[in-house]
mmCIF file of C-alpha atoms in Angstrom:
data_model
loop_
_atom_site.group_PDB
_atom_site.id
_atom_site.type_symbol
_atom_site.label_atom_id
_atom_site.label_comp_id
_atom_site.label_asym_id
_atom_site.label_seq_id
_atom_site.Cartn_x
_atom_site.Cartn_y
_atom_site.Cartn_z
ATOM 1 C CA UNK A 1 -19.990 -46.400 -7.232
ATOM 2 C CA UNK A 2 -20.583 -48.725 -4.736
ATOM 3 C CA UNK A 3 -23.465 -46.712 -2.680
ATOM 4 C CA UNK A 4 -26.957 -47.155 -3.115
ATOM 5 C CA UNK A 5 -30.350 -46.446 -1.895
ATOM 6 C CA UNK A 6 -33.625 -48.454 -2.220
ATOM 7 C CA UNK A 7 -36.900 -47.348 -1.847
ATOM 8 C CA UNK A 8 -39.966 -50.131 -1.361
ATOM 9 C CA UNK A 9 -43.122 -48.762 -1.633
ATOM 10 C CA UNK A 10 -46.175 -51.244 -0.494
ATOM 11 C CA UNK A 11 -49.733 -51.623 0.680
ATOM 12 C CA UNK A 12 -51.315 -54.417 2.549
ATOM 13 C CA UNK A 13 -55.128 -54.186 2.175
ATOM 14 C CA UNK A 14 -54.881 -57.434 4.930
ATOM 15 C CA UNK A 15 -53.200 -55.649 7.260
ATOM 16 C CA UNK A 16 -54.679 -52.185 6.701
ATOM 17 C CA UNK A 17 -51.211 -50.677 5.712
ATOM 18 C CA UNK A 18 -49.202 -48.393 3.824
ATOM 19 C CA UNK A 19 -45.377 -47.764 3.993
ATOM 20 C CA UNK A 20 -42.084 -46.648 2.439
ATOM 21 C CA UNK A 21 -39.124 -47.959 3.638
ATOM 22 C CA UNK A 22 -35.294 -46.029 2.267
ATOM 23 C CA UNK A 23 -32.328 -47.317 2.704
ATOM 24 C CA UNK A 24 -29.033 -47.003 2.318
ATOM 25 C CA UNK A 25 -26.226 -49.174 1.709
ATOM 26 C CA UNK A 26 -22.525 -48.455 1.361
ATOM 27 C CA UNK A 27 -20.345 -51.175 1.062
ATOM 28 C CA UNK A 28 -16.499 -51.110 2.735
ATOM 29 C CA UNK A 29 -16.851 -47.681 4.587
ATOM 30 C CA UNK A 30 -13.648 -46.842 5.980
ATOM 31 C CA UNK A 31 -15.873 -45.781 9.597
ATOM 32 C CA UNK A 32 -16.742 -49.284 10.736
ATOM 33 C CA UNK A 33 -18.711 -47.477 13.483
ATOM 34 C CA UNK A 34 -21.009 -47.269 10.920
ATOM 35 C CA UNK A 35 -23.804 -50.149 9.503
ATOM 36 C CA UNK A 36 -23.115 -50.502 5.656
ATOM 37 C CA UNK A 37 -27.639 -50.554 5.798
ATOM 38 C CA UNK A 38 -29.249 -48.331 7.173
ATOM 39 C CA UNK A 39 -33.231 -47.402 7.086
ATOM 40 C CA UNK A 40 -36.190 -46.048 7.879
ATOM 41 C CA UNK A 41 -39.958 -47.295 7.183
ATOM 42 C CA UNK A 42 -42.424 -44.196 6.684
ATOM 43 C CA UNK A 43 -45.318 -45.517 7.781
ATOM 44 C CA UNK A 44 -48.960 -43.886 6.198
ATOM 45 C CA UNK A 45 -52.683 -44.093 6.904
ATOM 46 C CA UNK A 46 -53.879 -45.430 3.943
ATOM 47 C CA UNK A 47 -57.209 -43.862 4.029
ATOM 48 C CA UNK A 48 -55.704 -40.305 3.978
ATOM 49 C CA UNK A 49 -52.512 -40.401 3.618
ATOM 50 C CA UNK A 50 -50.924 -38.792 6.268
ATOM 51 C CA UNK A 51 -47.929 -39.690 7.866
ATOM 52 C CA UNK A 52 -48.585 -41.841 11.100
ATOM 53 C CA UNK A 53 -44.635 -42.972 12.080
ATOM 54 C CA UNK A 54 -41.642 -42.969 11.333
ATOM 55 C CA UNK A 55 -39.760 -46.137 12.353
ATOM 56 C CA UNK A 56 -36.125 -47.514 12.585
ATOM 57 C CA UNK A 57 -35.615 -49.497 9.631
ATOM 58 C CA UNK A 58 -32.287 -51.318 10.609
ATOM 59 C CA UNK A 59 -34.147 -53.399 13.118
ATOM 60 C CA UNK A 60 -37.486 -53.516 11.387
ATOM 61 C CA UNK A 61 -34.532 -55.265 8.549
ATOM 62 C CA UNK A 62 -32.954 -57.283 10.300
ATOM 63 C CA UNK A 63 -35.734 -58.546 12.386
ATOM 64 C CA UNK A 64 -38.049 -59.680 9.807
ATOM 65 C CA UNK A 65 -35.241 -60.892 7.823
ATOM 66 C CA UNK A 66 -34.522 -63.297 9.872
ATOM 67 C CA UNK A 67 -38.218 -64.143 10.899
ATOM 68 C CA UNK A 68 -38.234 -65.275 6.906
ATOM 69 C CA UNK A 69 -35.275 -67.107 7.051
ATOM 70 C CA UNK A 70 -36.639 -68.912 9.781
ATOM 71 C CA UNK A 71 -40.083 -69.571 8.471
ATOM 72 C CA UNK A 72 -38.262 -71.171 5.495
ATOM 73 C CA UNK A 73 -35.663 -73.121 7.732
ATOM 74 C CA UNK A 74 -38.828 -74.750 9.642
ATOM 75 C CA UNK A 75 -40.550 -76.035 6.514
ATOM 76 C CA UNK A 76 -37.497 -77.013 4.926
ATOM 77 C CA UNK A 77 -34.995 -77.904 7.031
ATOM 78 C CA UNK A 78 -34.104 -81.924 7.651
ATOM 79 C CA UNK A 79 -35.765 -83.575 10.679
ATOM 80 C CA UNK A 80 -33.501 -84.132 13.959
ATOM 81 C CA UNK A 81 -31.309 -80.674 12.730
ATOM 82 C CA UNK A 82 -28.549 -80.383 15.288
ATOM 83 C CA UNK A 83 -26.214 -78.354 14.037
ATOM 84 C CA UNK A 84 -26.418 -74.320 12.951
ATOM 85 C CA UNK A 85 -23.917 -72.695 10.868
ATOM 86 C CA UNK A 86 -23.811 -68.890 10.307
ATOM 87 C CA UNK A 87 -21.190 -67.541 8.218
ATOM 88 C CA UNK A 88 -20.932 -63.836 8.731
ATOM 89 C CA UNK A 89 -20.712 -61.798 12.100
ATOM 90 C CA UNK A 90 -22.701 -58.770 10.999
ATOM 91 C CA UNK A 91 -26.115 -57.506 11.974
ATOM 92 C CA UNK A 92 -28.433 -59.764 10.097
ATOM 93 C CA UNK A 93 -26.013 -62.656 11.988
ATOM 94 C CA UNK A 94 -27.274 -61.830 15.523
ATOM 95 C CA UNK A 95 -31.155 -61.623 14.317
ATOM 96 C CA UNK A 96 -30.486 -64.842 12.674
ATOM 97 C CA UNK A 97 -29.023 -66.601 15.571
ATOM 98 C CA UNK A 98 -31.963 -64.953 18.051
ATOM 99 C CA UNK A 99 -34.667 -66.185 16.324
ATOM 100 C CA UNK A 100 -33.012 -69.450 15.330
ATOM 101 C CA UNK A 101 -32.140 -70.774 18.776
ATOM 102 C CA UNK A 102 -35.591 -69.574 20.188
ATOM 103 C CA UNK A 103 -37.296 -71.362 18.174
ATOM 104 C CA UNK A 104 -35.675 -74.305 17.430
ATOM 105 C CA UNK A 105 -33.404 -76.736 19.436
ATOM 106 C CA UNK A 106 -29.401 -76.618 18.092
ATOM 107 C CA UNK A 107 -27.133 -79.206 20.217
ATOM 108 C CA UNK A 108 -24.453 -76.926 18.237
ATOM 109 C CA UNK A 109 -23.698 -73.066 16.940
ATOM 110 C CA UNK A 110 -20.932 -72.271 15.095
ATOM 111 C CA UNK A 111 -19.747 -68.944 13.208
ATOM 112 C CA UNK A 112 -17.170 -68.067 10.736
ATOM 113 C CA UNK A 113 -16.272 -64.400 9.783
ATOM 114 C CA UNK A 114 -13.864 -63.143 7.053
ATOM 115 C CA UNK A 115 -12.218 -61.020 10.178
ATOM 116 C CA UNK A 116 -12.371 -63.721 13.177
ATOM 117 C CA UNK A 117 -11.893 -60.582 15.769
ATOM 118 C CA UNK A 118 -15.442 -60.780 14.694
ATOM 119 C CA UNK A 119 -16.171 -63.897 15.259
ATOM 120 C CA UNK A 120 -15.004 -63.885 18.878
ATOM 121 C CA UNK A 121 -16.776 -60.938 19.454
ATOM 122 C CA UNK A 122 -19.893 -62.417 18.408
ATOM 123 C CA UNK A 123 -19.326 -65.960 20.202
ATOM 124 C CA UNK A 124 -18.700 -63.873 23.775
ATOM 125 C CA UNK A 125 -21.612 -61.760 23.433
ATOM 126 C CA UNK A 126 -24.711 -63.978 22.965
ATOM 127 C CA UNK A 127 -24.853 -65.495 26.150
ATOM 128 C CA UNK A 128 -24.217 -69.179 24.799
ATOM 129 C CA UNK A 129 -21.671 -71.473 23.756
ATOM 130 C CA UNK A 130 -21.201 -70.718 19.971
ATOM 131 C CA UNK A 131 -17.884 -72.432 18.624
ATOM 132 C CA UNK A 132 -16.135 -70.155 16.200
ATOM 133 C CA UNK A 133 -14.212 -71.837 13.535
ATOM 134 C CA UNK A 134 -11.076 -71.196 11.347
ATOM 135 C CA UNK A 135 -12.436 -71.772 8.061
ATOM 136 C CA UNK A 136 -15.898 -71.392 6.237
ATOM 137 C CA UNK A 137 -15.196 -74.550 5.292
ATOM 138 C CA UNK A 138 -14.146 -75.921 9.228
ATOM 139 C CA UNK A 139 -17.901 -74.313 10.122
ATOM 140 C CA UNK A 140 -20.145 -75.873 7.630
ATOM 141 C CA UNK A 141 -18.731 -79.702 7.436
ATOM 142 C CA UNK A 142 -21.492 -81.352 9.041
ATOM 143 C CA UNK A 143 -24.113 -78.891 9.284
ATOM 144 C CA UNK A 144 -27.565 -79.185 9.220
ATOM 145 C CA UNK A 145 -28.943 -75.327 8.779
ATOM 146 C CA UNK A 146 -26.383 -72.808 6.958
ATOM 147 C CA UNK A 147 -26.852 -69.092 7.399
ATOM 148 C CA UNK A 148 -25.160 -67.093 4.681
ATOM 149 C CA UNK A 149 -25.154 -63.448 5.988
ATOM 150 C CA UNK A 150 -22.056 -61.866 4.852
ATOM 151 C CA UNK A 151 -20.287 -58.744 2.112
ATOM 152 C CA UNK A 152 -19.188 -61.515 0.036
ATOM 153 C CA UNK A 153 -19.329 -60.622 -3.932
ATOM 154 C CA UNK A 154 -17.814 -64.230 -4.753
ATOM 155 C CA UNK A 155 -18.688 -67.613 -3.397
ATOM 156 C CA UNK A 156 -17.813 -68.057 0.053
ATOM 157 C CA UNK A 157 -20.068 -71.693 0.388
ATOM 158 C CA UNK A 158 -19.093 -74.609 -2.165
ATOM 159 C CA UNK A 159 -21.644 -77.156 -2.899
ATOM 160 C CA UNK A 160 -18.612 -79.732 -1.628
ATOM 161 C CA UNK A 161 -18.870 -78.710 1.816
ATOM 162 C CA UNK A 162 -22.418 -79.732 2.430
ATOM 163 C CA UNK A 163 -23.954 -81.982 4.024
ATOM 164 C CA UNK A 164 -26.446 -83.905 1.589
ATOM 165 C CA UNK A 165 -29.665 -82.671 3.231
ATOM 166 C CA UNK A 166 -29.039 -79.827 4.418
ATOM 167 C CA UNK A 167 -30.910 -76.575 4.243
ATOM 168 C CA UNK A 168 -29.227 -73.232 3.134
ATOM 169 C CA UNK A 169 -30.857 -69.823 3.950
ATOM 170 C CA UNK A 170 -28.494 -67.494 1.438
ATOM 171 C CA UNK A 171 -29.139 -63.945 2.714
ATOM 172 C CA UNK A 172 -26.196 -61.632 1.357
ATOM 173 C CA UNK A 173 -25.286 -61.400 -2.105
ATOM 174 C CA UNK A 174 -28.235 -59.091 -3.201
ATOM 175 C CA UNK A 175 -26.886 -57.505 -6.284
ATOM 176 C CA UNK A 176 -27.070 -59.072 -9.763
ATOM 177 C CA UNK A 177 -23.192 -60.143 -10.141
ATOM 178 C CA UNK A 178 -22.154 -60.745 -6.299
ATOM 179 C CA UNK A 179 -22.540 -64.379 -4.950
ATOM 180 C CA UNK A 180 -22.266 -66.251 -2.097
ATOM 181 C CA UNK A 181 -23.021 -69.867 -3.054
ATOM 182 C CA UNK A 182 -20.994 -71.747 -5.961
ATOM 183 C CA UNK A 183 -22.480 -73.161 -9.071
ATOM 184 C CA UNK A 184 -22.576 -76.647 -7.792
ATOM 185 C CA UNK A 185 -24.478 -76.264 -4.739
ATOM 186 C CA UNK A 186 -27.224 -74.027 -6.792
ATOM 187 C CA UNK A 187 -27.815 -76.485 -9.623
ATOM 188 C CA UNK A 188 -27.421 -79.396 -7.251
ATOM 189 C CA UNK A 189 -30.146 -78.360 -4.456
ATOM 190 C CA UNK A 190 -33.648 -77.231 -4.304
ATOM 191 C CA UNK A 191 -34.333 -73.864 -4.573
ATOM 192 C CA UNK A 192 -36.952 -71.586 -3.233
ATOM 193 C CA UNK A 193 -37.114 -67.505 -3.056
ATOM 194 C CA UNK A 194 -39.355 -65.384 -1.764
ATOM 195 C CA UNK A 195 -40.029 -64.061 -5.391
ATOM 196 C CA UNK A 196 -39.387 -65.485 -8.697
ATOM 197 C CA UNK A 197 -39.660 -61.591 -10.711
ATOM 198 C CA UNK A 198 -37.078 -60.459 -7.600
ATOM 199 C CA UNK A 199 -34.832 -63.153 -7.953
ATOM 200 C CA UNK A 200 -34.384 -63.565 -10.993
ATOM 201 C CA UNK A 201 -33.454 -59.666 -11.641
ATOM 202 C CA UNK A 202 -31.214 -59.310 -8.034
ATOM 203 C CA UNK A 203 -29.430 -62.211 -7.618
ATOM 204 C CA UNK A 204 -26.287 -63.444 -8.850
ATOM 205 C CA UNK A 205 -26.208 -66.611 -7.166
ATOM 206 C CA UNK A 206 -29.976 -67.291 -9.310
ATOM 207 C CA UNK A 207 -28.656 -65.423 -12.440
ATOM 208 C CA UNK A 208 -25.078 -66.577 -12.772
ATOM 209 C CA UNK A 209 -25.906 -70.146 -12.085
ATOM 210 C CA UNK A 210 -29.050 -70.260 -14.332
ATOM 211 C CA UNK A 211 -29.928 -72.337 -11.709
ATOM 212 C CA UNK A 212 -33.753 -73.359 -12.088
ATOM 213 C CA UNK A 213 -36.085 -71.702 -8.827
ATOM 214 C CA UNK A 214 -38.569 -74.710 -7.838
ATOM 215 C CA UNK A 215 -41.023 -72.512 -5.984
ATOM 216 C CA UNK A 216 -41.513 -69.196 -4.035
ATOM 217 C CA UNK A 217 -41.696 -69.882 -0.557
ATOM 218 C CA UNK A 218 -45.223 -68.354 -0.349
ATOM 219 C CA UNK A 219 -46.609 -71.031 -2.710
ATOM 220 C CA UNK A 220 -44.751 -73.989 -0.003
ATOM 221 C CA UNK A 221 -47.182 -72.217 2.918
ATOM 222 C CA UNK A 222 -50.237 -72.257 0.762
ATOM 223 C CA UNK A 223 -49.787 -75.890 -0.111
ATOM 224 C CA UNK A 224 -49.422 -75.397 -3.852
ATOM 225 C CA UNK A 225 -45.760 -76.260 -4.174
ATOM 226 C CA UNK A 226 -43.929 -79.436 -1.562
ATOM 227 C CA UNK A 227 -41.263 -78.401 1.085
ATOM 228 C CA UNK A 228 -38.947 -81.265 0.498
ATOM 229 C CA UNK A 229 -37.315 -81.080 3.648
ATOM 230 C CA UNK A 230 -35.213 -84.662 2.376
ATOM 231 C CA UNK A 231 -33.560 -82.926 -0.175
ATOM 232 C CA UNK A 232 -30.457 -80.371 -0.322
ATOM 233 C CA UNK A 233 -32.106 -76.992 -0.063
ATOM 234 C CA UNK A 234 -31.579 -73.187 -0.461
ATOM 235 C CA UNK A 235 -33.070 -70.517 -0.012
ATOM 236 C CA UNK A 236 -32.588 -67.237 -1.592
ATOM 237 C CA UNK A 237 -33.394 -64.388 0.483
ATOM 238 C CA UNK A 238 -33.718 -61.035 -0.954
ATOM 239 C CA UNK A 239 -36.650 -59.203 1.168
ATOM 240 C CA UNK A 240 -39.748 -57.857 -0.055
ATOM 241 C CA UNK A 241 -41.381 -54.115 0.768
ATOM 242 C CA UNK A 242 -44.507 -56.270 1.926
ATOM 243 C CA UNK A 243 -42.844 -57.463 5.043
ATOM 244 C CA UNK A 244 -41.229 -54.427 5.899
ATOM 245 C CA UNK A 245 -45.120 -53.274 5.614
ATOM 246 C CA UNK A 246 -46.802 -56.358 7.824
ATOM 247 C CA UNK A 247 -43.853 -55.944 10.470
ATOM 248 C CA UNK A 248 -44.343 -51.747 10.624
ATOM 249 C CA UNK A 249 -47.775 -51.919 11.312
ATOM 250 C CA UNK A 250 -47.294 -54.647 14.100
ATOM 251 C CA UNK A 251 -44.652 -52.509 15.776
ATOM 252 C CA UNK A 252 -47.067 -49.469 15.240
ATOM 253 C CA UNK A 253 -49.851 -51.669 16.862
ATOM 254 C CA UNK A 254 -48.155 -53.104 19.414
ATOM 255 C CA UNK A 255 -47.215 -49.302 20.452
ATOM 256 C CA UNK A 256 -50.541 -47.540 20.248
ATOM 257 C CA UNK A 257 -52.076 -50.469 22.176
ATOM 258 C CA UNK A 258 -49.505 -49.811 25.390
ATOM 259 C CA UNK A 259 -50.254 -45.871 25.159
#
């Protein structure tokens, strides 16, 4: 049935850290009042084991989700990017756009949303001019940075719509046989994850497309792999316990230092 829950179990010696984060995902409730993910990060002292917090692990999710996405839009994306594209109107959609126009420098937003009620919702609230668009198609013609945070379980983003150049963060679509992206856009562009084993096990756009993954994106920071920031590129988000983990203990910081 389509309800799940995940637990992701790490440790970050670096960061002196230990967490577990659940959560829960059910797909199409009837009660839209209610996030299809929701979670919690347990957060441990690794030297004893005791329980030091327990944190909210929808924005803990959705925060460092989209700090990824744009770590991997910055060392990938095509110089002079003016225009951002977000398909979906969903939680991971706001993070996305927060991050994304503080730190970089859009002259244009637009959104699409399967339901454009949406859509509109999201333009009015974010306190900017974000042009919300008829088609997926209408919003990424001409785009420089795609988002792709939606419920899609088929291909909502066709390799014919983009721009050559362009830079694709593909967020939704994390079980094995949903997708978000067509074939020809995954064979035709570069494509980095944030882990090979992950990818490779999780996600249908990777699997169905037997499309080849050119590096993780931790290998473009340490130098050991090229950004290409020229060519077409993707990349396929899928989240990884250790962030959950780095982010935690940074809230948890942040929050014993002010008390």
């Amino acid at each position: 049935h389509p309800r799940y829950l995940g637990v992701m179990p790490a440790y970050s010696a670096a960061d002196d850290a230990l967490t577990t984060k659940l959560v829960t995902f059910y797909e199409h409730l009837k009660d839209s009042s209610v996030p299809s993910h929701q979670a919690t990060v347990l957060l441990f002292d690794p030297s004893n084991g005791t329980l030091k917090a327990v944190l909210d692990g929808s924005v803990i999710t959705a925060k460092r989700t989209a700090a990824v996405s744009a770590i991997a839009t910055k060392l990938l994306m095509p110089p002079f990017a003016e225009v951002l594209c977000i398909l979906g109107a969903g939680v991971q959609a706001y993070s996305h756009y927060d991050i994304f126009t503080e730190l970089f420098t859009f002259k244009e937003v637009r959104i699409w949303n399967r339901t454009r009620e949406k859509a509109l919702k999201f333009a009015s609230s974010v306190g900017a001019p974000v042009r919300v668009c008829s088609s997926a198609q209408e919003a990424v013609t001409g785009a420089d940075v795609i988002v792709t945070v939606t419920m899609a379980t088929t291909p909502i983003l066709f390799g014919d719509w983009v721009k050559p150049g362009a830079h694709i963060n593909a967020v939704g679509a994390s079980r094995p046989d949903w997708r978000e992206l067509d074939d020809e856009l995954m064979k035709n562009s570069v494509l980095f994850v944030d882990s090979r084993d992950a990818a490779l096990t999780e996600s249908g756009d990777v699997i169905l497309s037997g499309a080849e993954i050119f590096a993780e994106l931790g290998e473009v920071l340490k130098g050991t792999k090229p950004a290409l920031p020229e060519k077409t590129t993707v990349f396929k988000s899928l989240g990884m316990a250790v962030e959950d983990t780095v982010a935690a203990k940074f809230v948890y910081d942040a929050w014993s230092a002010g008390n």
